[in-house]
Amino acid sequence: MRRLFAASALALLLAAGAANAQPVDAASVDAAVRRVMPEVTAWRRDFHQHPELGFAETRSAAVIAEHLRSLGLEVRTGVGKTGVVGILRGAQPGRVVALRADMDALPVQEATGLDFASTATGTYMGNTVPVAHACGHDMHMAMLMGAAEVLAGMKDRIAGTVVFVFQPAEEGAPPGEPKGGAALMIAEGALNDPKPEAIFGLHVVPGRPGSVFYRPEGFMAASDRVDISLKGKQTHGAWPWRGVDVIAVAGQVIETVNTLTARTVDPTTTPTVFTIATINAGVRYNIIPDSATLSGTLRTFDTAQRDALVARAETAIDHVAAAYGATAEFGVKQNAALVFNDPGLSTWLAPVLAEAAGEGNVNPATPPTTVAEDFSYFQQVIPGVFYHLGASPDGVDPAASSPNHSPEFSPNEKVLPLGVKTHVLTALRFLDRS
Ligand SMILES: [Zn+2]
Ligand SMILES: [Zn+2]
């Protein structure tokens, strides 16, 4: 009885201490980050050697879940197939903040020459394909696991809750799947109970190692897949007037899409890329076929502008086809929404990132980028900020370093501690916000 009382009195004292705790200073965070770095590097290399495609991240999920459990976190697995959610409750109640990392690799044959390069394979569209972490998600998982360990070690000084979201299938919904990883995790309650007030995430990209950059509002493009199917009338290549030349129509459609984008969108306010990347038609040099299919991608930074351009393109393509007696079907499917960084949070975050990266290493007004990220779906539910971490190899001009998704993409491991630190300080400072 006495011992029980003593224990609860001690708990009360500790709790009171937590309530009055000073914010954890950057030097303590630094020291704690340094302590977890050997593990973080080992995790990164292990994930790198064992990459898994979207919604097949079972091994990665098991490694993550085991680690989070070992830290005493509440862990939910199978949230969005292979997604993992870890919940760290501080000694005192308070705000709730989420940190996110993505988990999937790509069907890419790695050519980095690293000792721990991938030799793994996976199944993509029914084929066995090489698989590699060619987008750096191995780094993201390892950094967030490190951040979880650092924050768990500071639990007694934390008032509030940190939700760690490990998300599968960021690289778009795999063929046959209606949703990608972020959308599926949201649908399956990753942001419920507790509901975070804000979410933060990062990505390694070519850039000076140690630099951090982002922008408020539209940062990474909305990405749509576009499919155009044209129907004409088959005829002899020598007698085009006796049919409907769908090849000529396809050429006009491509010109129309390019011109429409260049001539009707203000490029200074809403950068827009509309690319037709495939065209399939015909089997023989002297037969004009009866149909052609085209596909491409649309990248935009303003939802209203995107909707307007899609409507104009549909009308224009219909009219072009009709002028030649052909018909057109136009389909648009969103791969990822616009990464929209909450303006207020973007302003708030800059000094926090500077605390982690050092003054002069943070650019909170970088130009937008036409690549996409499904982090955008979390930002449709709660405000959030997504930022990039420069991770080009040492001695390589960032402008010339291999981009994400290339076989040679090899982010610099020296930025691992910085990613752990930006996660930790973002969570701590957010929870301390008055
Ligand atoms: Zn990617
Ligand atoms: Zn990525």
Coordinates of C-alpha atoms and ligand atoms in Angstrom, one line a residue:
M1 CA 0.0 0.0 0.0
R2 CA 2.7 2.5 1.0
R3 CA 4.8 1.6 -2.0
L4 CA 1.8 2.1 -4.2
F5 CA 1.2 5.5 -2.7
A6 CA 4.8 6.4 -3.1
A7 CA 4.7 5.3 -6.8
S8 CA 1.7 7.4 -7.6
A9 CA 3.1 10.4 -5.7
L10 CA 6.2 10.1 -7.8
A11 CA 4.1 9.9 -10.9
L12 CA 2.2 13.1 -9.9
L13 CA 5.5 14.8 -9.2
L14 CA 6.8 13.8 -12.6
A15 CA 3.6 14.9 -14.3
A16 CA 3.8 18.3 -12.6
G17 CA 7.4 18.5 -13.8
A18 CA 6.3 17.8 -17.3
A19 CA 3.7 20.5 -17.1
N20 CA 6.3 23.1 -16.2
A21 CA 9.0 21.6 -18.4
Q22 CA 11.1 24.0 -20.4
P23 CA 11.0 23.4 -24.1
V24 CA 13.6 20.8 -25.1
D25 CA 16.5 22.8 -26.5
A26 CA 18.1 22.1 -29.9
A27 CA 21.4 20.9 -28.3
S28 CA 19.6 18.1 -26.4
V29 CA 17.8 17.1 -29.6
D30 CA 21.1 17.1 -31.4
A31 CA 22.7 14.8 -28.8
A32 CA 19.7 12.4 -28.9
V33 CA 19.7 12.4 -32.7
R34 CA 23.4 11.5 -32.7
R35 CA 22.7 8.6 -30.4
V36 CA 20.2 7.0 -32.8
M37 CA 22.2 7.6 -36.0
P38 CA 24.0 4.2 -36.2
E39 CA 20.5 2.5 -36.0
V40 CA 19.0 4.9 -38.6
T41 CA 21.8 4.3 -41.1
A42 CA 21.4 0.5 -40.5
W43 CA 17.7 0.7 -41.1
R44 CA 18.1 2.7 -44.2
R45 CA 20.5 0.2 -45.7
D46 CA 18.4 -2.7 -44.7
F47 CA 15.3 -1.2 -46.3
H48 CA 17.4 -0.3 -49.3
Q49 CA 18.4 -3.9 -49.8
H50 CA 14.9 -5.1 -49.3
P51 CA 12.7 -2.8 -51.3
E52 CA 9.0 -3.6 -51.8
L53 CA 6.5 -2.2 -54.3
G54 CA 3.3 -0.3 -53.3
F55 CA 0.9 -2.3 -51.0
A56 CA 3.5 -5.1 -50.9
E57 CA 5.6 -3.5 -48.1
T58 CA 5.0 -6.3 -45.6
R59 CA 8.6 -6.7 -44.5
S60 CA 9.1 -3.0 -44.1
A61 CA 5.9 -2.7 -42.2
A62 CA 6.9 -5.5 -39.8
V63 CA 10.3 -3.9 -39.1
I64 CA 8.6 -0.5 -38.4
A65 CA 5.9 -2.0 -36.2
E66 CA 8.3 -4.0 -34.1
H67 CA 10.5 -0.9 -33.6
L68 CA 7.5 1.3 -32.6
R69 CA 6.3 -1.3 -30.2
S70 CA 9.7 -1.6 -28.6
L71 CA 9.5 2.1 -27.9
G72 CA 6.2 1.6 -26.1
L73 CA 4.0 3.3 -28.7
E74 CA 0.5 2.2 -29.5
V75 CA 0.8 0.6 -32.9
R76 CA -1.9 0.0 -35.5
T77 CA -0.9 -2.2 -38.5
G78 CA -2.8 -3.0 -41.7
V79 CA -4.1 0.6 -41.9
G80 CA -4.4 0.9 -45.7
K81 CA -3.2 -2.7 -46.3
T82 CA 0.5 -2.3 -45.3
G83 CA 0.4 1.1 -43.5
V84 CA 1.5 1.5 -39.9
V85 CA 0.4 4.1 -37.4
G86 CA 2.3 4.7 -34.2
I87 CA 0.9 6.8 -31.4
L88 CA 3.2 8.4 -28.8
R89 CA 1.4 10.0 -25.9
G90 CA 3.5 12.5 -23.9
A91 CA 3.4 12.6 -20.1
Q92 CA 0.8 15.4 -20.3
P93 CA -2.2 15.8 -22.6
G94 CA -1.9 18.5 -25.3
R95 CA -2.0 19.1 -29.0
V96 CA -1.8 16.2 -31.5
V97 CA 0.6 16.4 -34.4
A98 CA 1.4 13.9 -37.2
L99 CA 4.6 13.1 -39.0
R100 CA 4.5 11.0 -42.2
A101 CA 6.9 8.8 -44.1
D102 CA 6.2 6.8 -47.3
M103 CA 7.4 3.2 -47.7
D104 CA 7.2 2.0 -51.3
A105 CA 9.9 1.3 -53.8
L106 CA 9.7 1.4 -57.6
P107 CA 10.0 -1.1 -60.5
V108 CA 13.5 0.1 -61.4
Q109 CA 16.8 -1.8 -62.0
E110 CA 19.2 -0.1 -59.5
A111 CA 22.5 1.1 -60.9
T112 CA 23.9 3.0 -58.0
G113 CA 26.9 0.7 -57.4
L114 CA 26.2 0.8 -53.6
D115 CA 27.4 -2.1 -51.5
F116 CA 23.8 -2.5 -50.3
A117 CA 22.2 -2.1 -53.7
S118 CA 19.0 -4.0 -54.3
T119 CA 18.8 -7.2 -56.2
A120 CA 15.1 -7.7 -55.3
T121 CA 12.3 -8.4 -57.7
G122 CA 8.6 -7.9 -57.4
T123 CA 5.4 -8.3 -59.4
Y124 CA 4.1 -5.4 -61.4
M125 CA 1.2 -5.7 -63.9
G126 CA 1.7 -9.5 -63.9
N127 CA 5.4 -9.4 -64.7
T128 CA 8.4 -10.0 -62.5
V129 CA 10.4 -6.8 -62.4
P130 CA 13.5 -5.5 -60.6
V131 CA 12.6 -3.3 -57.6
A132 CA 14.7 -0.5 -56.0
H133 CA 14.3 2.4 -53.6
A134 CA 14.8 4.8 -56.5
C135 CA 12.8 7.6 -54.8
G136 CA 14.5 7.6 -51.4
H137 CA 11.6 6.2 -49.3
D138 CA 14.1 3.9 -47.5
M139 CA 15.6 7.1 -46.1
H140 CA 12.2 8.5 -45.2
M141 CA 11.2 5.3 -43.2
A142 CA 14.6 5.2 -41.4
M143 CA 14.5 9.0 -40.5
L144 CA 10.9 8.7 -39.1
M145 CA 11.8 5.6 -37.0
G146 CA 14.8 7.6 -35.6
A147 CA 12.5 10.5 -34.8
A148 CA 10.1 8.1 -33.0
E149 CA 12.9 6.8 -30.9
V150 CA 14.2 10.3 -30.0
L151 CA 10.7 11.6 -29.2
A152 CA 9.9 8.4 -27.2
G153 CA 13.0 9.1 -25.1
M154 CA 11.7 12.6 -24.3
K155 CA 8.2 11.4 -23.5
D156 CA 8.3 12.7 -19.9
R157 CA 8.9 16.2 -21.2
I158 CA 6.2 16.1 -23.9
A159 CA 2.7 17.5 -23.4
G160 CA 0.6 16.2 -26.3
T161 CA 0.6 13.3 -28.8
V162 CA 2.7 12.5 -31.8
V163 CA 1.2 10.3 -34.5
F164 CA 3.7 8.5 -36.8
V165 CA 2.2 7.7 -40.2
F166 CA 4.1 5.2 -42.3
Q167 CA 2.3 5.1 -45.6
P168 CA 2.4 2.5 -48.4
A169 CA 2.0 3.0 -52.1
E170 CA 2.9 6.7 -52.5
E171 CA 3.9 6.2 -56.1
G172 CA 0.2 6.0 -57.2
A173 CA -2.4 3.4 -56.9
P174 CA -1.0 0.1 -58.3
P175 CA -2.8 -1.2 -61.4
G176 CA -6.3 -2.5 -60.3
E177 CA -6.3 -0.5 -57.0
P178 CA -8.8 2.3 -56.7
K179 CA -6.8 4.2 -54.2
G180 CA -3.2 5.0 -53.5
G181 CA -1.6 4.7 -50.0
A182 CA -2.5 8.1 -48.5
A183 CA -6.1 8.0 -49.7
L184 CA -6.6 4.5 -48.4
M185 CA -5.0 5.2 -45.0
I186 CA -7.3 8.2 -44.6
A187 CA -10.3 6.1 -45.6
E188 CA -9.3 3.5 -43.0
G189 CA -9.0 6.0 -40.2
A190 CA -5.3 6.8 -40.0
L191 CA -6.1 10.4 -39.0
N192 CA -8.8 9.5 -36.5
D193 CA -8.6 8.8 -32.8
P194 CA -6.6 10.8 -32.1
K195 CA -7.1 13.4 -34.9
P196 CA -4.0 15.4 -35.5
E197 CA -4.2 19.1 -35.8
A198 CA -1.5 19.2 -38.5
I199 CA 0.7 16.9 -40.5
F200 CA 4.3 17.3 -41.7
G201 CA 6.3 15.3 -44.2
L202 CA 9.6 15.5 -46.1
H203 CA 11.2 14.1 -49.3
V204 CA 14.8 13.7 -50.3
V205 CA 15.5 15.3 -53.7
P206 CA 18.5 16.5 -55.7
G207 CA 19.8 19.6 -53.9
R208 CA 22.7 20.9 -51.8
P209 CA 23.1 18.4 -48.9
G210 CA 21.8 20.1 -45.7
S211 CA 19.5 22.5 -47.5
V212 CA 15.7 22.5 -46.8
F213 CA 13.2 24.0 -49.2
Y214 CA 9.5 24.4 -49.7
R215 CA 6.9 27.0 -50.5
P216 CA 3.5 28.0 -49.1
E217 CA 0.4 27.1 -51.0
G218 CA 0.9 25.1 -54.3
F219 CA 4.3 23.4 -53.9
M220 CA 4.1 20.1 -55.8
A221 CA 1.8 19.7 -58.8
A222 CA -1.6 18.0 -59.0
S223 CA -1.0 15.1 -61.4
D224 CA -3.7 13.8 -63.7
R225 CA -3.5 10.9 -66.1
V226 CA -5.1 11.7 -69.5
D227 CA -6.4 9.2 -72.0
I228 CA -7.7 10.1 -75.4
S229 CA -9.2 7.5 -77.7
L230 CA -10.0 8.5 -81.3
K231 CA -12.2 6.6 -83.7
G232 CA -12.0 7.2 -87.5
K233 CA -12.7 4.9 -90.4
Q234 CA -10.2 2.4 -91.8
T235 CA -9.1 2.8 -95.3
H236 CA -6.2 2.1 -97.8
G237 CA -3.2 4.3 -97.2
A238 CA -3.5 5.3 -100.9
W239 CA -7.2 6.4 -100.5
P240 CA -7.4 8.5 -97.3
W241 CA -10.5 10.4 -98.5
R242 CA -12.4 7.1 -98.5
G243 CA -12.1 6.7 -94.8
V244 CA -11.4 9.0 -91.8
D245 CA -7.6 9.4 -91.2
V246 CA -7.3 9.0 -87.4
I247 CA -3.5 9.4 -87.6
A248 CA -3.9 12.9 -89.0
V249 CA -6.5 13.6 -86.3
A250 CA -4.1 12.3 -83.6
G251 CA -1.5 14.7 -84.9
Q252 CA -3.9 17.6 -84.7
V253 CA -5.0 16.6 -81.2
I254 CA -1.4 16.7 -79.9
E255 CA -0.9 20.1 -81.5
T256 CA -4.1 21.4 -80.0
V257 CA -3.3 20.2 -76.5
N258 CA 0.2 21.8 -76.7
T259 CA -1.1 25.1 -78.1
L260 CA -4.0 25.3 -75.8
T261 CA -1.8 25.0 -72.8
A262 CA 0.8 27.5 -74.1
R263 CA -1.7 30.0 -75.3
T264 CA -4.5 30.0 -72.7
V265 CA -2.8 29.6 -69.3
D266 CA -0.9 32.4 -67.5
P267 CA 2.5 30.7 -67.0
T268 CA 3.6 33.3 -64.4
T269 CA 0.9 32.4 -61.9
T270 CA -0.2 28.8 -62.7
P271 CA 2.6 26.8 -64.3
T272 CA 1.0 24.0 -66.3
V273 CA 2.5 21.0 -68.1
F274 CA 0.3 19.0 -70.4
T275 CA 2.3 16.2 -72.0
I276 CA 1.0 13.5 -74.5
A277 CA 3.5 10.7 -73.9
T278 CA 2.2 7.7 -75.8
I279 CA 0.4 7.2 -79.1
N280 CA -0.7 3.8 -80.3
A281 CA -2.2 3.2 -83.7
G282 CA -1.9 1.1 -86.8
V283 CA -0.3 -2.2 -87.9
R284 CA 0.8 -1.7 -91.5
Y285 CA 2.4 1.1 -93.5
N286 CA -0.4 1.3 -96.1
I287 CA -3.4 0.8 -93.9
I288 CA -4.9 3.8 -92.2
P289 CA -6.3 2.3 -89.0
D290 CA -9.8 3.0 -87.6
S291 CA -8.6 4.0 -84.1
A292 CA -5.8 5.6 -82.1
T293 CA -5.1 5.9 -78.4
L294 CA -3.1 8.6 -76.8
S295 CA -2.1 9.0 -73.1
G296 CA -0.3 11.7 -71.2
T297 CA -0.1 13.6 -68.0
L298 CA -1.3 17.0 -66.8
R299 CA 0.5 18.9 -64.0
T300 CA -1.1 21.9 -62.5
F301 CA -0.9 24.2 -59.4
D302 CA -4.3 25.6 -59.1
T303 CA -7.4 23.5 -58.9
A304 CA -9.8 26.0 -60.7
Q305 CA -7.3 26.5 -63.4
R306 CA -6.9 22.8 -63.9
D307 CA -10.6 22.2 -64.1
A308 CA -10.9 25.0 -66.7
L309 CA -8.1 23.6 -68.8
V310 CA -9.5 20.1 -68.7
A311 CA -12.9 21.5 -69.9
R312 CA -11.3 23.5 -72.7
A313 CA -9.2 20.5 -73.8
E314 CA -12.2 18.3 -74.0
T315 CA -14.1 20.8 -76.2
A316 CA -11.2 21.4 -78.4
I317 CA -10.4 17.7 -79.0
D318 CA -14.1 17.0 -79.7
H319 CA -14.1 19.8 -82.3
V320 CA -10.9 18.7 -83.9
A321 CA -12.1 15.1 -84.2
A322 CA -15.5 16.3 -85.5
A323 CA -13.9 18.5 -88.2
Y324 CA -12.5 15.4 -89.8
G325 CA -15.5 13.1 -89.2
A326 CA -13.8 11.3 -86.3
T327 CA -15.0 10.9 -82.7
A328 CA -13.0 11.4 -79.5
E329 CA -13.3 10.2 -75.9
F330 CA -11.4 12.1 -73.3
G331 CA -10.7 10.7 -69.8
V332 CA -8.9 12.3 -66.9
K333 CA -8.0 10.5 -63.7
Q334 CA -6.3 12.2 -60.8
N335 CA -3.1 10.5 -59.6
A336 CA -2.4 13.0 -56.9
A337 CA -3.9 16.2 -55.8
L338 CA -2.0 19.5 -55.4
V339 CA 0.4 19.6 -52.5
F340 CA -1.0 22.7 -50.8
N341 CA 1.1 23.9 -47.9
D342 CA -1.0 25.7 -45.4
P343 CA 0.2 29.4 -45.5
G344 CA 0.1 30.0 -41.8
L345 CA 1.9 26.7 -40.9
S346 CA 4.4 27.4 -43.7
T347 CA 5.3 30.7 -42.0
W348 CA 5.5 29.1 -38.6
L349 CA 7.7 26.2 -39.8
A350 CA 10.5 28.3 -41.3
P351 CA 12.3 29.2 -38.0
V352 CA 11.8 25.6 -36.8
L353 CA 13.5 24.2 -39.8
A354 CA 16.2 26.8 -39.4
E355 CA 16.7 25.6 -35.9
A356 CA 17.3 22.1 -37.3
A357 CA 19.3 23.0 -40.4
G358 CA 21.0 26.2 -39.4
E359 CA 20.3 29.8 -40.6
G360 CA 20.8 30.2 -44.3
N361 CA 20.0 26.6 -45.1
V362 CA 16.2 27.0 -45.3
N363 CA 14.4 28.4 -48.3
P364 CA 10.7 28.8 -47.5
A365 CA 9.9 30.3 -51.0
T366 CA 11.4 27.8 -53.5
P367 CA 9.8 27.6 -57.0
P368 CA 7.0 25.0 -57.4
T369 CA 7.9 21.6 -58.8
T370 CA 6.0 19.6 -61.4
V371 CA 6.5 16.3 -59.7
A372 CA 3.6 15.1 -57.5
E373 CA 3.1 13.6 -54.0
D374 CA 0.1 12.0 -52.5
F375 CA 0.8 13.7 -49.2
S376 CA -1.6 16.1 -50.7
Y377 CA -4.5 13.9 -49.6
F378 CA -3.6 14.3 -45.9
Q379 CA -3.5 18.0 -46.5
Q380 CA -7.1 17.9 -47.7
V381 CA -8.2 16.5 -44.3
I382 CA -5.9 18.5 -42.0
P383 CA -3.5 21.4 -42.7
G384 CA 0.1 20.4 -43.3
V385 CA 3.4 21.3 -44.8
F386 CA 5.6 19.2 -47.0
Y387 CA 9.2 20.2 -47.5
H388 CA 12.2 18.9 -49.5
L389 CA 15.6 17.9 -48.2
G390 CA 18.5 18.5 -50.5
A391 CA 20.4 15.2 -50.7
S392 CA 22.7 15.2 -53.8
P393 CA 25.9 13.2 -53.4
D394 CA 29.0 15.1 -52.1
G395 CA 30.9 16.8 -54.8
V396 CA 28.1 16.5 -57.4
D397 CA 26.4 19.6 -58.8
P398 CA 22.8 19.3 -57.6
A399 CA 21.6 20.3 -61.0
A400 CA 23.5 17.4 -62.5
S401 CA 22.8 14.8 -59.9
S402 CA 20.7 11.8 -60.8
P403 CA 17.0 12.6 -60.2
N404 CA 14.5 10.5 -58.2
H405 CA 13.2 7.5 -60.1
S406 CA 16.4 7.2 -62.1
P407 CA 18.5 3.9 -61.7
E408 CA 21.4 6.0 -60.4
F409 CA 19.4 8.0 -57.8
S410 CA 21.5 7.8 -54.6
P411 CA 20.6 10.3 -51.9
N412 CA 23.3 11.3 -49.5
E413 CA 23.2 9.5 -46.2
K414 CA 24.8 12.5 -44.6
V415 CA 21.4 14.2 -44.6
L416 CA 19.8 11.4 -42.4
P417 CA 20.5 13.2 -39.1
L418 CA 19.0 16.4 -40.5
G419 CA 15.8 14.6 -41.5
V420 CA 15.5 13.0 -38.0
K421 CA 16.1 16.4 -36.4
T422 CA 13.6 18.3 -38.6
H423 CA 10.9 15.7 -37.7
V424 CA 11.7 15.9 -34.0
L425 CA 11.9 19.7 -33.7
T426 CA 8.7 20.1 -35.8
A427 CA 6.8 17.9 -33.5
L428 CA 8.2 19.4 -30.3
R429 CA 7.8 23.0 -31.3
F430 CA 4.3 22.3 -32.7
L431 CA 3.2 20.7 -29.4
D432 CA 4.7 23.7 -27.5
R433 CA 2.8 26.2 -29.6
S434 CA 0.6 28.5 -27.4
Ligands
ZN1 ZN 8.7 8.9 -56.4
ZN2 ZN 8.9 9.7 -53.5

